Structure formats: structure tokens, C-alpha cells
CSV table of C-alpha atoms in Angstrom, one decimal:
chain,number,residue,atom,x,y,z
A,1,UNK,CA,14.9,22.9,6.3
A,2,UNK,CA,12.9,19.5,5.5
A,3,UNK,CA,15.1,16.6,5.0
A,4,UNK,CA,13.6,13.9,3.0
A,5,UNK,CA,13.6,10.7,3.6
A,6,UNK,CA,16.5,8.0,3.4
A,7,UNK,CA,16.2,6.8,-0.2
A,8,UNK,CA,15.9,3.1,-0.7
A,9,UNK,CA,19.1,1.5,-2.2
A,10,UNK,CA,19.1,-1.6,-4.2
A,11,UNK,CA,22.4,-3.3,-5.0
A,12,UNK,CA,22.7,-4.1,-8.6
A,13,UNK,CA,24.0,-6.9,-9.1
A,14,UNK,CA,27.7,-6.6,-9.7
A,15,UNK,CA,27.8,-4.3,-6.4
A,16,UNK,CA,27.4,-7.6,-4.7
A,17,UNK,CA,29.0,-10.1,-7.0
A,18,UNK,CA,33.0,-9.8,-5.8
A,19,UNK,CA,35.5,-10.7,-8.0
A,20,UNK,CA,33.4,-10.9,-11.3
A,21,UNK,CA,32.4,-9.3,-14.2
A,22,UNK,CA,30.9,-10.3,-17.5
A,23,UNK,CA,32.7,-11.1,-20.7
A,24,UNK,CA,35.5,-12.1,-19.2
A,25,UNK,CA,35.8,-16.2,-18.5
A,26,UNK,CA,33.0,-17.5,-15.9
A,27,UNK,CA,30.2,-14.6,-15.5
A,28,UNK,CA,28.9,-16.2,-12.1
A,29,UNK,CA,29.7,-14.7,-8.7
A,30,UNK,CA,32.0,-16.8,-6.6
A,31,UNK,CA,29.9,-15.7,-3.6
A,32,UNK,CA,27.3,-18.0,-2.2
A,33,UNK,CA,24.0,-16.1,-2.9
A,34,UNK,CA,22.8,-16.6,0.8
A,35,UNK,CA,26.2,-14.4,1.9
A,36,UNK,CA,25.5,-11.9,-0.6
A,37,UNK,CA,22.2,-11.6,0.0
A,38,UNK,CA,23.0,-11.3,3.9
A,39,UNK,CA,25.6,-8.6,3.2
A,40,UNK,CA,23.5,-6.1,1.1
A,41,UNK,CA,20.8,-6.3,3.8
A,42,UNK,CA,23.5,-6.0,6.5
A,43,UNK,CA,24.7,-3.2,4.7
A,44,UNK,CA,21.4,-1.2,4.6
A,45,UNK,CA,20.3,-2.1,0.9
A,46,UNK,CA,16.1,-2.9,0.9
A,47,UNK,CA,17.1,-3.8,-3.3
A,48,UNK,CA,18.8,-6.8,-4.6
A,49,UNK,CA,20.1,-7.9,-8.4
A,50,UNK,CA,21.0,-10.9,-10.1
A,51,UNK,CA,22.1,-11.8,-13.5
A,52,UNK,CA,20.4,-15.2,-15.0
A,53,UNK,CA,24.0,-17.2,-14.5
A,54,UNK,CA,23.6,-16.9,-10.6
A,55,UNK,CA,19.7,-16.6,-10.7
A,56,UNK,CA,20.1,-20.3,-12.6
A,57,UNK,CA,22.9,-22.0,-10.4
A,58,UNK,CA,20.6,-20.9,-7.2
A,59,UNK,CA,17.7,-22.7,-9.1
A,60,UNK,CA,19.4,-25.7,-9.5
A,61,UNK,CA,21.1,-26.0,-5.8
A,62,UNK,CA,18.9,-24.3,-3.5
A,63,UNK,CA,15.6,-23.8,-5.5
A,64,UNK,CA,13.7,-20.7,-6.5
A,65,UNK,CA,11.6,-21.0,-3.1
A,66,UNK,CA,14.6,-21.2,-0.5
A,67,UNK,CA,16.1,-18.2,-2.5
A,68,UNK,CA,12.7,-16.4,-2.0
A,69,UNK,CA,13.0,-17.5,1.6
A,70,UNK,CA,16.4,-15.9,1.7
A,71,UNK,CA,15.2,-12.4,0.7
A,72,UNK,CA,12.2,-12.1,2.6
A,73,UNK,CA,13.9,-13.3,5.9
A,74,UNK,CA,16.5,-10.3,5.1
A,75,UNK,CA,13.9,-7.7,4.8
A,76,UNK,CA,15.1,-7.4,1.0
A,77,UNK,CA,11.7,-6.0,-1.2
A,78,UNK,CA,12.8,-5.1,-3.9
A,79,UNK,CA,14.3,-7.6,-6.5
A,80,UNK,CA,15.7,-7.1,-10.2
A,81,UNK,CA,17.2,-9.8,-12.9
A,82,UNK,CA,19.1,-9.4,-15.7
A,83,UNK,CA,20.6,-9.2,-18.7
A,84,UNK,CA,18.0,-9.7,-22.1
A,85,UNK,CA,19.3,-8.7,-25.2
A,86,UNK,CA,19.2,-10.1,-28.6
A,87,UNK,CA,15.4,-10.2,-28.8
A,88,UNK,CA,15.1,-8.4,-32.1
A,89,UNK,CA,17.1,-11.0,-33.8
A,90,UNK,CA,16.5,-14.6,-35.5
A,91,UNK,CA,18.2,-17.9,-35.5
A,92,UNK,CA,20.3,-19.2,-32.7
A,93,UNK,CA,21.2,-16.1,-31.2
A,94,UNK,CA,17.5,-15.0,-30.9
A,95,UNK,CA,16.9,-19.0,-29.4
A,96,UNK,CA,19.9,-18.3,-26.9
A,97,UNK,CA,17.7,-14.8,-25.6
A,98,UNK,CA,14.6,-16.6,-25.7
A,99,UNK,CA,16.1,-19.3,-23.3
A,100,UNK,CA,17.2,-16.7,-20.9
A,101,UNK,CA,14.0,-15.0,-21.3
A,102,UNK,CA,12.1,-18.3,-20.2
A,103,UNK,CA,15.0,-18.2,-17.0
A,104,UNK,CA,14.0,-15.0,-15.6
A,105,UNK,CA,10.3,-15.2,-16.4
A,106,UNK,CA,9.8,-18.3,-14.7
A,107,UNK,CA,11.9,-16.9,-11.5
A,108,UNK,CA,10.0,-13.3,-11.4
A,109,UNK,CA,6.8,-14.7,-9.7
A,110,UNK,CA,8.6,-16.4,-6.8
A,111,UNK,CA,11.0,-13.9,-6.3
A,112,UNK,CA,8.8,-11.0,-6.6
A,113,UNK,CA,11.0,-9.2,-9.4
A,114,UNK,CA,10.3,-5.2,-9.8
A,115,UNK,CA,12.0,-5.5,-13.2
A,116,UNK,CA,14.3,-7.1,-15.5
A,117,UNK,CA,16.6,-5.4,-17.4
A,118,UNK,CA,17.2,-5.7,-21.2
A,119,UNK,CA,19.9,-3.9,-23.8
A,120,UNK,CA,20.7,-3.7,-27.6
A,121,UNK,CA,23.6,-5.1,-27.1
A,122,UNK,CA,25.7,-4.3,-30.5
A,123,UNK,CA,26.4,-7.5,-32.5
A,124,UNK,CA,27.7,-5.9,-35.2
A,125,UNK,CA,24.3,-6.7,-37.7
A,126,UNK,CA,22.2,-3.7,-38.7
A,127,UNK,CA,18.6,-3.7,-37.5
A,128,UNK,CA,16.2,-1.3,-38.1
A,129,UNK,CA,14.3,1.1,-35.6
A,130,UNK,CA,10.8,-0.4,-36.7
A,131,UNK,CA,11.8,-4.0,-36.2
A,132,UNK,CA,13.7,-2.7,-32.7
A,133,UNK,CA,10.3,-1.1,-31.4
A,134,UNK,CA,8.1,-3.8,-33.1
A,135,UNK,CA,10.6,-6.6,-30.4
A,136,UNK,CA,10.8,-4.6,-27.5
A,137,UNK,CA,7.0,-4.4,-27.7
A,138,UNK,CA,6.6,-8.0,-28.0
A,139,UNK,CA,8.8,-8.5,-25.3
A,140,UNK,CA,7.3,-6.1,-22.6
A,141,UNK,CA,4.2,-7.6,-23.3
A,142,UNK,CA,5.6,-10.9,-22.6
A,143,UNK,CA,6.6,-9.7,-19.4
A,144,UNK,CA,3.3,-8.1,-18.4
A,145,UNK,CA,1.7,-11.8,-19.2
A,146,UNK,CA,4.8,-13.3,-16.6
A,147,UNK,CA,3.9,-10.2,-13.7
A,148,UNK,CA,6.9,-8.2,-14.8
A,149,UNK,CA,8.3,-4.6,-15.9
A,150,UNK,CA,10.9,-4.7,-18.9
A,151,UNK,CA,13.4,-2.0,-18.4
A,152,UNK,CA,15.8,-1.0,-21.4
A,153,UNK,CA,19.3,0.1,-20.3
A,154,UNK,CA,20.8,2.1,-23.4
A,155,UNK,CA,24.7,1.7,-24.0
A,156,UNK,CA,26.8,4.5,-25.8
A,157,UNK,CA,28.8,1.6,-27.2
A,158,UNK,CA,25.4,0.0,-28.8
A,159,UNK,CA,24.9,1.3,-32.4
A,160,UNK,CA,21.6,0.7,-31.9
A,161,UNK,CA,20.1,3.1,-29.0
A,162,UNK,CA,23.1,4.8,-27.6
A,163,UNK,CA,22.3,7.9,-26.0
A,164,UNK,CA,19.4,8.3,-22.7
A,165,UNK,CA,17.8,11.0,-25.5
A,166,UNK,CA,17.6,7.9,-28.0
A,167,UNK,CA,16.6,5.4,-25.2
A,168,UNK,CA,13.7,8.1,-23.7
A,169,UNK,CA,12.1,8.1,-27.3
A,170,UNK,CA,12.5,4.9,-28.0
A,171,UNK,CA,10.2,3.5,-24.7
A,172,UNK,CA,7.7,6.5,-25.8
A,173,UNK,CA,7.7,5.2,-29.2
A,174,UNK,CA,6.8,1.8,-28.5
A,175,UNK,CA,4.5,3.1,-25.9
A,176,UNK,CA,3.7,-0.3,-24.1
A,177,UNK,CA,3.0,0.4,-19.8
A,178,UNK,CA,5.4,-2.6,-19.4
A,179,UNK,CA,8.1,-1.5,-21.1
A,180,UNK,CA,10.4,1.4,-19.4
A,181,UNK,CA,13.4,2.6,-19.1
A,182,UNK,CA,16.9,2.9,-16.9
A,183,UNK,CA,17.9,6.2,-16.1
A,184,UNK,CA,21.8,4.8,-15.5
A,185,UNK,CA,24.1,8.3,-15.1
A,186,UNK,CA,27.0,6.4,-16.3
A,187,UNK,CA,25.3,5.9,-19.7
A,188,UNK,CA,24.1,9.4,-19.6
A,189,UNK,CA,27.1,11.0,-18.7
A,190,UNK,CA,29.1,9.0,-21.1
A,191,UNK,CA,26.8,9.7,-24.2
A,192,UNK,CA,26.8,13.8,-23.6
A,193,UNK,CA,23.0,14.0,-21.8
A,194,UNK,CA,22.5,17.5,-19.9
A,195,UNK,CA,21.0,16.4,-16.7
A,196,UNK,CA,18.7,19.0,-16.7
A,197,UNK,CA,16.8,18.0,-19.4
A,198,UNK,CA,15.5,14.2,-18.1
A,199,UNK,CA,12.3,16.2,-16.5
A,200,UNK,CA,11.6,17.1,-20.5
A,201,UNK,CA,12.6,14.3,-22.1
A,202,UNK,CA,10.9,11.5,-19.7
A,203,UNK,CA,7.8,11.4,-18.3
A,204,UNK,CA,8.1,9.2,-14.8
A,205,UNK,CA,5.6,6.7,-16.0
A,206,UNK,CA,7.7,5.2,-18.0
A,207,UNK,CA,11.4,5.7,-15.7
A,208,UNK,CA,11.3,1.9,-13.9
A,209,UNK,CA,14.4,2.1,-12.2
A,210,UNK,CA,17.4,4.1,-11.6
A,211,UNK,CA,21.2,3.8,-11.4
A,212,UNK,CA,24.0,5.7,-9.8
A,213,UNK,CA,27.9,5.5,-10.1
A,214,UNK,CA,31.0,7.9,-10.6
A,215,UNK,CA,33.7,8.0,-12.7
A,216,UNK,CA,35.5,10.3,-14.6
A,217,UNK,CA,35.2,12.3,-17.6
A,218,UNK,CA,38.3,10.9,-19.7
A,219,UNK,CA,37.8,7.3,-21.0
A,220,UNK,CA,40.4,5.2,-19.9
A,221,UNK,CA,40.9,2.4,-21.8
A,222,UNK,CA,37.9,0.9,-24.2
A,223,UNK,CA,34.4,1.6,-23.4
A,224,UNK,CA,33.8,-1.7,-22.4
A,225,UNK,CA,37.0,-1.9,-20.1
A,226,UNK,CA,36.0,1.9,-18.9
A,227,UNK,CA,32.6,0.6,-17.5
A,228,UNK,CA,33.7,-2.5,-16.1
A,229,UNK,CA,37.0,-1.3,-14.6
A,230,UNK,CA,37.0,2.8,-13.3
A,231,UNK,CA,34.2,3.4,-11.8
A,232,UNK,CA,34.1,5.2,-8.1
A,233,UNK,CA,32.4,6.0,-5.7
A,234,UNK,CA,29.6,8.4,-6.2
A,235,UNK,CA,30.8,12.0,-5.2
A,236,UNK,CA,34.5,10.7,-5.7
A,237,UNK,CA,34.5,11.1,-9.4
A,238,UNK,CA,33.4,13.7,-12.4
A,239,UNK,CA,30.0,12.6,-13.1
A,240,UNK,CA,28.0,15.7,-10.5
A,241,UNK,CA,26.0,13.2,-9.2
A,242,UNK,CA,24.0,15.2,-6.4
A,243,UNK,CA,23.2,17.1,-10.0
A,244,UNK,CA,22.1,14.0,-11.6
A,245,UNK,CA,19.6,12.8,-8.8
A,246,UNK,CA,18.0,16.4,-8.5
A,247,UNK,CA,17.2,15.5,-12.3
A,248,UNK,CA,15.7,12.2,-11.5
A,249,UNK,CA,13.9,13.5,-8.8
A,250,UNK,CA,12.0,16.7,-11.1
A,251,UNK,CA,11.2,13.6,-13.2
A,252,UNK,CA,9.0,12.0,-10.5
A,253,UNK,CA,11.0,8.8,-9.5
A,254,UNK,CA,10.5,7.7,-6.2
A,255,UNK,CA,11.5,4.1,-6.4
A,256,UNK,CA,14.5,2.2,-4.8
A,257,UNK,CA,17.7,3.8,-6.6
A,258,UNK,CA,20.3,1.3,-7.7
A,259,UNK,CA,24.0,1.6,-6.8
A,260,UNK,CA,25.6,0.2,-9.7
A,261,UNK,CA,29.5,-0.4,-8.9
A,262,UNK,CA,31.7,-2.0,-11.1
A,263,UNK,CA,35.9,-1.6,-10.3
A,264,UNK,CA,39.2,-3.2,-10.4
A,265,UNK,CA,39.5,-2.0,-6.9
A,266,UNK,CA,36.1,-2.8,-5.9
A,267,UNK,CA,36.5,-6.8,-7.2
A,268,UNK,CA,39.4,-7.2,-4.7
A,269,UNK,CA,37.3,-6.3,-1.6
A,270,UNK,CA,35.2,-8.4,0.6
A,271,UNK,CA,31.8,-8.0,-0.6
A,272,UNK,CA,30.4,-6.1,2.8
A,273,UNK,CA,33.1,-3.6,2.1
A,274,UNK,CA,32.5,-3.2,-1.6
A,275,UNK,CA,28.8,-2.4,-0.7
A,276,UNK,CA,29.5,-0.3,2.5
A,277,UNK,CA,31.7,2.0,0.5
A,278,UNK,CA,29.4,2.4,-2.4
A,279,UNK,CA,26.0,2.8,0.2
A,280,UNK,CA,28.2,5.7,2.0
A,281,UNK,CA,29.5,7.5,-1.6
A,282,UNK,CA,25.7,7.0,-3.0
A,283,UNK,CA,24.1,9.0,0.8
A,284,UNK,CA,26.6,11.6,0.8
A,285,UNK,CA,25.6,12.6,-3.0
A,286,UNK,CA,21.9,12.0,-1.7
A,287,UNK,CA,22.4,14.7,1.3
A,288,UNK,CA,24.1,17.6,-1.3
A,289,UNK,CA,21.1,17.1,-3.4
A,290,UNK,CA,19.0,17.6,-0.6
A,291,UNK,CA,20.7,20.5,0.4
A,292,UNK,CA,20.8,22.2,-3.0
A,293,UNK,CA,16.8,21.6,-3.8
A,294,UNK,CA,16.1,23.1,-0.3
A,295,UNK,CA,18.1,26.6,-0.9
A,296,UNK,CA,16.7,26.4,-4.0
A,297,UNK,CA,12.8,25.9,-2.5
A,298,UNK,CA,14.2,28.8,-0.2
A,299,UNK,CA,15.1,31.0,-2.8
């Protein structure tokens, strides 16, 4: 039997963030960036992700360069920032995205950024599906001009592109080569997508990066508080996840695979831990898929 290769992890941002999480008081990691940065590599991680409150308080201590310095000298190669949304809309909220917009665009040539991500976050005001594809068009080309993949990350608690179905038409729809999507099993799981249809429903050209988690099948708790609070370790939950990265795998990804983990539990450990655990959950899940496509070659 042929084993492939170790898969290249990156930790997403919160993996790394300890005791964190957005919407809820101060977004920004109390973790100095040069110890998380030094744990995810310690830990085995060749990824590493940052949302524009940490990105911004690094800027103005330590500089852009120095954090630059920081991941190179840890052997870290792949890089992502985050979160965009609100770049359909108009007023102040679309000046608020716009200002973190210029934030990640000016930091994606120094740090080398693979991709940023960006949502349709749900304010509650109706937008239409031409004006949606018409932004997200604009915006990926934006990125290309800055040296830099936009990657949409659908929600199931968005109105506006909920399901991975939805999200994998909307990308083709628009049809811009910088604009891609998130194949995140935790959004896919929650909005109902059969795994083994992602090889039909996305071609790989347009899958920039990938994310893996666990959790189970009943919602506990809002949607929001679900995805911030339960999730597990991969393999220790509901979610079938050797299933869900055979699927990613017929698509054609071979990029880094992001380990996304997000837990009451997980906020209360030191930050090596948190990633230790979630690196060993995420291989395990990597070696049954392994095992399942080769006795199903030998078949």
C-alpha cells in the first residue's frame, strides 16, 4: 500500500489565538504573536492565520517586517488573514470593510499571504445576488492588483450564501481566477452538503483553501455559540471527517489544509496544547482516509 505524503497543516487563526473569540468583548489574542507563531511551528504546522485585530497591533509594535522575520525564521510558508465582509454594502459600514481591506492588503506583500478570507456576514439588510457577485468581483480583482487570492467562506447562518452548494456557484458565477472558495466541513456539514458531491460541484481551480474541524450533529446552543463553543477534535465528533477529505481530495486540492478549532475547552489550554491536540485529531482522520482510498484503489 502507498501512503501519501504528510499533508501540510496551517493553523487558522483561532487554533492559535488562546482564550479568544470574536464577538465577544476584545477580538485580539492575548498571546504575543512571536509565541504563537513559535508554537504552531513547534507543533508541526508549515500554515499560519491572523485576523486584521492581531495582524494591526503587530504592525504597530513590532512592524510588518520583524513579523515577516518571525515566520520565515520558523519555517512557516504558508500565511492567511482575515475576516472581509460587508463589501457589497454602502455608507459607513462599507467604509469600516474598506479600512480593513486597506489593513490586509498592505500586509499581504510582506508577509507573503496565500489568501484572505472574506464572508456575507448577515446584517440583517437584503442584497441582491447580482449586486453580491458584481462586489465580490470587484473585490477579488482588488486583490489580484495587491498579489493576493480572495477566498469566500459561506456561513449557514448568512441569508445571503449559506450552503457550500450556494457558495461553489456563487465563485463560478462571478468567475474571476482571484476569487475562490473555502471548502470549511463545519459549514458543509452544518448546511446538509453530501460530501460526495464537492468533486461535481467544484472544480479545484477555484477551491483556495481548506478547513477541518469536528463536532456533532445536534446544535447545541445558537449557531453562532455552536461554532464558537463545541467543536472537537477531528475524528472525536459526528462530522466523518476521513469522508470529508477523501471528497476534497477527488476535487484536486493539494494545498496546506487548515485545522480550524474553536472550543470552550480548547480557550482554557496553553496554546501548544490546543494545537498539539487538534494536529494529532486532524493526522489520525488523514491516515483513515488514506487507508479507505487505498482498499478502494485495491478493489
Amino acid at each position: 500500500m502507498t501512503h501519501s505524503p504528510r499533508p501540510e497543516l496551517l493553523a487558522a487563526c483561532w487554533t492559535s489565538a488562546g482564550d479568544v473569540m470574536p464577538a465577544r468583548g476584545s477580538d485580539r489574542s492575548p498571546v504575543p504573536i512571536r509565541e504563537r507563531i513559535e508554537a504552531v511551528a513547534r507543533t508541526g504546522y508549515t500554515g499560519f492565520g491572523l485576523t486584521r485585530p492581531d495582524l494591526v497591533a503587530a504592525r504597530e509594535t513590532i512592524g510588518l517586517g520583524e513579523v515577516a522575520k518571525m515566520l520565515a525564521d520558523n519555517g512557516i510558508t504558508h500565511v492567511q488573514l482575515e475576516w472581509i465582509t460587508n463589501w457589497w454594502t454602502t455608507g459607513e459600514a462599507r467604509a469600516a470593510s474598506d479600512e480593513v481591506r486597506r489593513d490586509l492588503f498592505e500586509a499581504a506583500p510582506v508577509l507573503g499571504v496565500d489568501n484572505i478570507k472574506v464572508g456575507a456576514d448577515d446584517d440583517g439588510v437584503a442584497v441582491s445576488r447580482d449586486r453580491l457577485c458584481e462586489q465580490f468581483d470587484a473585490l477579488a480583482t482588488d486583490g489580484a492588483a495587491a498579489g493576493v487570492k480572495i477566498a469566500f467562506e459561506n456561513t449557514p447562518f448568512s441569508h445571503h450564501v449559506k450552503t457550500t452548494e450556494q457558495a461553489a456557484r456563487f465563485v463560478q458565477d462571478v468567475g474571476n481566477p482571484n476569487g475562490g472558495l473555502i471548502l470549511d466541513i463545519w459549514h458543509a456539514f452544518r448546511g446538509g452538503t453530501d460530501y460526495d458531491t464537492l468533486p461535481e460541484i467544484i472544480p479545484s481551480r477555484f477551491v483556495f483553501g481548506v478547513e477541518l474541524d469536528d463536532g456533532w450533529t445536534a446544535v447545541r446552543g445558537t449557531d453562532l455559540e455552536d461554532t464558537f463553543d463545541n467543536r472537537v477534535p477531528c475524528g472525536e465528533g459526528e462530522f466523518a471527517v476521513p469522508k470529508f477529505i477523501d471528497a476534497v481530495r477527488r476535487v484536486g486540492f493539494d494545498g496546506p489544509w487548515g485545522i480550524e478549532h474553536m472550543s470552550q475547552e480548547f480557550r482554557k489550554l496553553p496554546v501548544a496544547e490546543a494545537l498539539s491536540r487538534a494536529r494529532d485529531g486532524a493526522l489520525r482522520c488523514f491516515e483513515v482516509a488514506d487507508l479507505a482510498a487505498a482498499n478502494r484503489d485495491d478493489s
